[in-house]
Tab-separated table of C-alpha atoms and ligand atoms in Angstrom:
chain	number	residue	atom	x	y	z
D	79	UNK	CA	0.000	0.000	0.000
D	80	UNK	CA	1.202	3.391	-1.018
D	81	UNK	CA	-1.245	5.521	0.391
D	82	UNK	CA	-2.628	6.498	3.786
D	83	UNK	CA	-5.186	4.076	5.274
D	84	UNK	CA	-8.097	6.730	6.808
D	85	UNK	CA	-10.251	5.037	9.190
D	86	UNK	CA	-14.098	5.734	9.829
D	87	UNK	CA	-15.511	6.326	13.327
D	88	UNK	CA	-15.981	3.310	13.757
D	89	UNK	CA	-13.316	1.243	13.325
D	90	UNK	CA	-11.559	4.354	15.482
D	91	UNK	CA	-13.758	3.124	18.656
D	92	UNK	CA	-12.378	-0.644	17.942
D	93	UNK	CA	-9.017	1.143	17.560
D	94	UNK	CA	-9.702	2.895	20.519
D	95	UNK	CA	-10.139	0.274	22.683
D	96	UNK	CA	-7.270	-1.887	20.931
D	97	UNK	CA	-4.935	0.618	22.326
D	98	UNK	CA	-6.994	0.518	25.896
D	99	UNK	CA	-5.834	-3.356	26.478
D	100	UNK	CA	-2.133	-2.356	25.038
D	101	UNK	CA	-1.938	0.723	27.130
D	102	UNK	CA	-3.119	-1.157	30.229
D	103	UNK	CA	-0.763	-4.692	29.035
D	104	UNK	CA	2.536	-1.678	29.373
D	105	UNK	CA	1.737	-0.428	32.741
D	106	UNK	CA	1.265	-4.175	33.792
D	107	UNK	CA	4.572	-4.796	32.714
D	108	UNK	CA	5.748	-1.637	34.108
D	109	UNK	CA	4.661	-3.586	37.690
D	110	UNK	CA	6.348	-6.445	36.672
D	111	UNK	CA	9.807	-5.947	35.532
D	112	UNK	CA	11.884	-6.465	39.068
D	113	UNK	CA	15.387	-8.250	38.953
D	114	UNK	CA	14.684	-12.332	39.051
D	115	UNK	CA	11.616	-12.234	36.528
D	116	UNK	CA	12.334	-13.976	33.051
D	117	UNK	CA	11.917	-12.570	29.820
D	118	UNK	CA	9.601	-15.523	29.276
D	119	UNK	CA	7.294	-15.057	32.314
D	120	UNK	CA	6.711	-10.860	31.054
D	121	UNK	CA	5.708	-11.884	28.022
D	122	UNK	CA	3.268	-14.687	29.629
D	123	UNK	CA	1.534	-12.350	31.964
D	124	UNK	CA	1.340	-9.988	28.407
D	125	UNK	CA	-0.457	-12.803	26.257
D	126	UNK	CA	-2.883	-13.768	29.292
D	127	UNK	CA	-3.383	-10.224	30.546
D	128	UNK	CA	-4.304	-9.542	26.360
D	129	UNK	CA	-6.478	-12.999	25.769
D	130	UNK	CA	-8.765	-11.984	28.810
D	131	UNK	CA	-10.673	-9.468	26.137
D	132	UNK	CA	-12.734	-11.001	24.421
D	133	UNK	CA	-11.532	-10.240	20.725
D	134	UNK	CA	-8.298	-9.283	21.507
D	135	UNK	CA	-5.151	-11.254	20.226
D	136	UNK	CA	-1.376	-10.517	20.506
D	137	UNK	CA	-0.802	-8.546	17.128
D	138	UNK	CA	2.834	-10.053	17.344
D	139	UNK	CA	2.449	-13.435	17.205
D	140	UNK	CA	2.874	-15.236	13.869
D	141	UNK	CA	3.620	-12.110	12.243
D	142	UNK	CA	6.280	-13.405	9.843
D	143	UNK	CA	6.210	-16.393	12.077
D	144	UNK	CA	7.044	-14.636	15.267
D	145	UNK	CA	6.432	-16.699	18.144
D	146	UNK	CA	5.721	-14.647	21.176
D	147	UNK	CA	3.312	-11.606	22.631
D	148	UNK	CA	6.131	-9.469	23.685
D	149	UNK	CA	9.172	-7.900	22.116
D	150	UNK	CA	11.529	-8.226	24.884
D	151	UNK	CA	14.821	-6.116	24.486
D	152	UNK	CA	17.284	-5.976	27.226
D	153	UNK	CA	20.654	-3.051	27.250
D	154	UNK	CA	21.891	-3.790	23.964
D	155	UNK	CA	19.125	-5.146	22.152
D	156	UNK	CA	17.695	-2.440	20.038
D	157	UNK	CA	14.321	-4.443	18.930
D	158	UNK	CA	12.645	-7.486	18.719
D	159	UNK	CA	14.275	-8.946	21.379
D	160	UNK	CA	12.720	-12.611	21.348
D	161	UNK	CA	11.539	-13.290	25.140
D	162	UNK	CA	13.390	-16.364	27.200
D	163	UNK	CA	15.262	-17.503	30.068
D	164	UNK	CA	17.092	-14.022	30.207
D	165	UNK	CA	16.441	-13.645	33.986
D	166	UNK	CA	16.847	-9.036	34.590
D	167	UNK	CA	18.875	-8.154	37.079
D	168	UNK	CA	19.270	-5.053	39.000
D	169	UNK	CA	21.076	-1.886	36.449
D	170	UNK	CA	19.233	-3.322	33.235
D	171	UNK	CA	16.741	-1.784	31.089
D	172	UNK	CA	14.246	-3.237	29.344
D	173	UNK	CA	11.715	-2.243	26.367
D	174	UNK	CA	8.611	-4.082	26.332
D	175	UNK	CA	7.072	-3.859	22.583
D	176	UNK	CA	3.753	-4.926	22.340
D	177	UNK	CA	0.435	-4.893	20.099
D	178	UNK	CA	-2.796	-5.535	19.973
D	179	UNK	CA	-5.176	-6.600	17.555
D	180	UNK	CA	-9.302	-6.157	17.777
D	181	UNK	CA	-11.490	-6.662	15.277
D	182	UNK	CA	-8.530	-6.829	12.320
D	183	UNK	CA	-7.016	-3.705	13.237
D	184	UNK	CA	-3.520	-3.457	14.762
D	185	UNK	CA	-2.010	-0.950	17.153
D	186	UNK	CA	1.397	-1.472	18.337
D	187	UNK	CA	3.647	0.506	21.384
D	188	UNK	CA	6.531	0.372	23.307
D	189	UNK	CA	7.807	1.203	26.760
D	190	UNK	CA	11.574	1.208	28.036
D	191	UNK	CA	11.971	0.702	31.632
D	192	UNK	CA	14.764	0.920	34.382
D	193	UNK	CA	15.152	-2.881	36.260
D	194	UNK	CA	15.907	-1.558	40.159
D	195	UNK	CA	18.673	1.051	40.143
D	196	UNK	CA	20.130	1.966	36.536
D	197	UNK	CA	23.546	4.046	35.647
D	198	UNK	CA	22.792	7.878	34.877
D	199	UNK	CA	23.967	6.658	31.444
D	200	UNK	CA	21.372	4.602	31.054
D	201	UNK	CA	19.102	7.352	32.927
D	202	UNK	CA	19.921	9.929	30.509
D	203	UNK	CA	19.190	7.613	27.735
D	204	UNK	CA	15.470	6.382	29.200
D	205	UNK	CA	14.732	10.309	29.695
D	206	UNK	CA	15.956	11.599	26.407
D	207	UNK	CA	14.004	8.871	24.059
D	208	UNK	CA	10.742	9.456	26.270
D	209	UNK	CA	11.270	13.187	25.732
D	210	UNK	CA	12.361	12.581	22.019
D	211	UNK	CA	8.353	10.906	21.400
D	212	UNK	CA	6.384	13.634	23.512
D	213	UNK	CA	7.927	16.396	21.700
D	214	UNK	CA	7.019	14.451	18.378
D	215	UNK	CA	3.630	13.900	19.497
D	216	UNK	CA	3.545	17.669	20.517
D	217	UNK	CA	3.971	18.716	17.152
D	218	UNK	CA	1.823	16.587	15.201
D	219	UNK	CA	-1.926	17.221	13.209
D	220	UNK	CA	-2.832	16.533	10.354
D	221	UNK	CA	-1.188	18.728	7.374
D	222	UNK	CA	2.056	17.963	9.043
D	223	UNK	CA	4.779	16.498	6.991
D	224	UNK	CA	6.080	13.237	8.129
D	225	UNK	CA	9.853	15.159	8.007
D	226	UNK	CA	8.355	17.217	10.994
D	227	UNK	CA	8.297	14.444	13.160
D	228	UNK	CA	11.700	12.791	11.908
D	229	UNK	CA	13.382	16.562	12.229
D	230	UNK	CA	11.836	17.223	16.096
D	231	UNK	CA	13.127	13.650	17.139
D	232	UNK	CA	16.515	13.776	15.844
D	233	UNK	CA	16.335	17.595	17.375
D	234	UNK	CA	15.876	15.767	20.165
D	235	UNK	CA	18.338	12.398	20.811
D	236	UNK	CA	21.121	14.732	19.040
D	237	UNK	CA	20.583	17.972	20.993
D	238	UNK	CA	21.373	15.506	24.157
D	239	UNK	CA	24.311	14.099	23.147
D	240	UNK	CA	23.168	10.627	21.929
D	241	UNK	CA	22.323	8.788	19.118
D	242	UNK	CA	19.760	7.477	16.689
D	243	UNK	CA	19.605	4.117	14.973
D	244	UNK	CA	18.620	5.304	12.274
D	245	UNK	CA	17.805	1.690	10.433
D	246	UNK	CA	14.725	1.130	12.341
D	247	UNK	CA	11.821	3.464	11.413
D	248	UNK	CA	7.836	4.649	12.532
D	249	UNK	CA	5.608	3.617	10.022
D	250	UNK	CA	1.744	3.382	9.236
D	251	UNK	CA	-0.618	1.149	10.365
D	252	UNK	CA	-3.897	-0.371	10.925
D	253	UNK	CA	-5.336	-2.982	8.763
D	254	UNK	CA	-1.072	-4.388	8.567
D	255	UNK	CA	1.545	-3.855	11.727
D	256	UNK	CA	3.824	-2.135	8.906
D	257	UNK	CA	2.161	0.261	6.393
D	258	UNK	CA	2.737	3.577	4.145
D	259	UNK	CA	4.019	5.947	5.290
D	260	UNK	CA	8.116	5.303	6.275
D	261	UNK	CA	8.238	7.360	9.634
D	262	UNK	CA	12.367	7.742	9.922
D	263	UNK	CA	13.895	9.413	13.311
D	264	UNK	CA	15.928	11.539	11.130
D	265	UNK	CA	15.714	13.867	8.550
D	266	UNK	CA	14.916	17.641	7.415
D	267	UNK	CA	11.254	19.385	8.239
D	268	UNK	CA	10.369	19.614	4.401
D	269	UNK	CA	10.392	15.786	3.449
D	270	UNK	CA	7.925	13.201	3.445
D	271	UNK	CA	4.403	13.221	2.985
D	272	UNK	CA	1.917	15.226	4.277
D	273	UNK	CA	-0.198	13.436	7.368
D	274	UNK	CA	-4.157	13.287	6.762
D	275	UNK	CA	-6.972	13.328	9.717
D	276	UNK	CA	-7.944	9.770	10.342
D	277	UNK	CA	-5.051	8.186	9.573
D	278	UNK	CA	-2.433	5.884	11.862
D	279	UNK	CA	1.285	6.023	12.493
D	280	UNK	CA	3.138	4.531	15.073
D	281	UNK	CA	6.112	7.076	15.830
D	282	UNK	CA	9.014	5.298	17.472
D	283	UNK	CA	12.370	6.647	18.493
D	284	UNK	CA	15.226	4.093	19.081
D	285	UNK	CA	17.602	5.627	20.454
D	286	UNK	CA	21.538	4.084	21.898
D	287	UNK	CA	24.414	5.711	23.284
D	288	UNK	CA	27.306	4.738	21.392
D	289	UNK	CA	27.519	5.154	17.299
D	290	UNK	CA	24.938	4.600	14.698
D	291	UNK	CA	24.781	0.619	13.553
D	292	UNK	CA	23.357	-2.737	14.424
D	293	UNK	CA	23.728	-6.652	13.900
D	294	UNK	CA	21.574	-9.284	13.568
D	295	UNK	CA	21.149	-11.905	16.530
D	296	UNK	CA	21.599	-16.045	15.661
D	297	UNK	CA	18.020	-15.998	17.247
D	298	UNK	CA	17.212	-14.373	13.872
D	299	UNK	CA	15.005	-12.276	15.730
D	300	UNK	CA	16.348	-9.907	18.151
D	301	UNK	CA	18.244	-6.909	16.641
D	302	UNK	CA	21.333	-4.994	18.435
D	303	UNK	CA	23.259	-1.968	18.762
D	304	UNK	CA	26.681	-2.519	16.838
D	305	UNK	CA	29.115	-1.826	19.244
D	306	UNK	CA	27.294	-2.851	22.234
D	307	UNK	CA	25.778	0.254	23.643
D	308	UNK	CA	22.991	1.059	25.478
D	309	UNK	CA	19.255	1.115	23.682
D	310	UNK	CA	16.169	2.483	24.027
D	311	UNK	CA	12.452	2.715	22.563
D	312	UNK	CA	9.595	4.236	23.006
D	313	UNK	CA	7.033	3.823	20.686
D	314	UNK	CA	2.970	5.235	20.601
D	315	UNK	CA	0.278	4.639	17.901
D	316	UNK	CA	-0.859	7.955	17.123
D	317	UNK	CA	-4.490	8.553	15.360
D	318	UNK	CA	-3.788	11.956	13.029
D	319	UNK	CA	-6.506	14.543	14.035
D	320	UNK	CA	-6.891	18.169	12.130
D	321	UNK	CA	-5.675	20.148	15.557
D	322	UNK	CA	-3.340	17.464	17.285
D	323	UNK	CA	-3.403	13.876	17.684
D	324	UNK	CA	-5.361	11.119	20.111
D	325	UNK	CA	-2.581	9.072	21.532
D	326	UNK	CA	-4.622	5.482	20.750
D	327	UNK	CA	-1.754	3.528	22.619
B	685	MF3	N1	6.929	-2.893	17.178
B	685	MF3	C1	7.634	-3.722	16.262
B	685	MF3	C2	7.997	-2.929	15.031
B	685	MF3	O1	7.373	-1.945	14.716
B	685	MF3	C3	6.808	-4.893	15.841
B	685	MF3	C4	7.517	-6.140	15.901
B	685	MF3	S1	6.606	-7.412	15.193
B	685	MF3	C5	7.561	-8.768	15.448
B	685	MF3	O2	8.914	-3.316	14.341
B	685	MF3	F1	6.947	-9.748	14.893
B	685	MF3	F2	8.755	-8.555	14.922
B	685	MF3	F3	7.669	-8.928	16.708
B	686	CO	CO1	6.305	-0.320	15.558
């Protein structure tokens, strides 16, 4: 699909409360993550905490054959960390990527979080890719060019000394996980396309502390900074309104 999927009231209120379940599956796992739990047992209490609404599936799982709820990446790992025996301990951070489906529609967001007491480092890096999303959000509606929101998060991670990998991307979505438009964390204000009402992106800045890069994992899954540094993501699905945007999860 090359063009922007707009969605009717209707399938917003099923989109709507898609991104109720996800929102509520992150702050569980929010209460969760404590040094001795498994990567495994997180993204158990995700599927069963997801499968208790009725409807609502793990938008994850089986996508391209991906086995799990969760997206489980630990220091390193930049995304799709595949969940296991990894047990966190205390200084770790975690993201916890996540979506939901309802109804055929997918919505899909992420949360980093600190395991006990973290390094400033990794601090800095939780508080700077948090900040880099809200000021996205902040200066989204629709008429916006997607370059505004690549431009305000590089702004961002850049203007606090860190770093973007700038191979993973935002996109669309809705009726797929991954849809037009491309939603980069770099770039100038002028590029892109322009961003319709009623329309879906998921804007998600990964962010890491060393230098720009990343390798593949032998789980074939679970991507990672180059050189080993520190990474974080945040990630909301954003619904594209004429004077702001509803943050759906
Ligand atoms: N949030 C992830 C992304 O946008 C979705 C991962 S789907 C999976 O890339 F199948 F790879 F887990
Ligand atoms: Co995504």
């Amino acid at each position: 699909m090359s063009d922007f999927q707009i969605f009717s009231p209707k399938e917003i209120e099923s989109l709507r409360h898609a991104g109720k379940i996800l929102a509520q599956t992150l702050e569980l796992m929010g209460r969760l993550v404590a040094p001795g739990i498994t990567t495994k047992e997180l993204d158990r209490a995700a599927e069963e905490f997801i499968r208790s609404h009725e409807g609502a599936t793990p938008a994850f799982m089986g996508y391209h054959g991906y086995p799990a709820t969760l997206c489980t990446s630990v220091n390193e790992q930049c995304v799709h960390g595949l969940p296991g025996d990894y047990v966190l301990k205390e200084g770790d951070i975690i993201a916890t990527d996540c979506g939901v489906m309802y109804k055929s529609l997918y919505t899909d967001a992420c949360r980093t979080f600190a395991v006990g007491r973290i390094s400033e480092e990794a601090q800095h890096l939780l508080t700077v890719s948090a900040q880099a999303l809200a000021n996205a959000v902040s200066v989204i509606k629709a008429g916006v060019k997607v370059g505004v929101i690549s431009s305000t998060v590089q702004g961002t991670v850049e203007g606090a000394g860190l770093t973007i990998v700038s191979a993973l991307t935002g996109h669309g979505l809705g009726k797929t996980l991954h849809q037009f438009p491309d939603v980069p964390n770099y770039g100038e204000k002028g590029e892109g396309p322009k961003l319709p009402a009623h329309t879906l992106i998921a804007v998600e800045p990964i962010v890491c502390t060393g230098k720009d890069g990343i390798k593949e994992s032998d789980d074939q899954w679970t991507i990672n900074t180059k050189d080993g540094s520190l990474s974080a993501h945040f990630e909301h699905t954003l619904l594209i309104l004429e004077d702001g945007v509803e943050v759906i999860a």
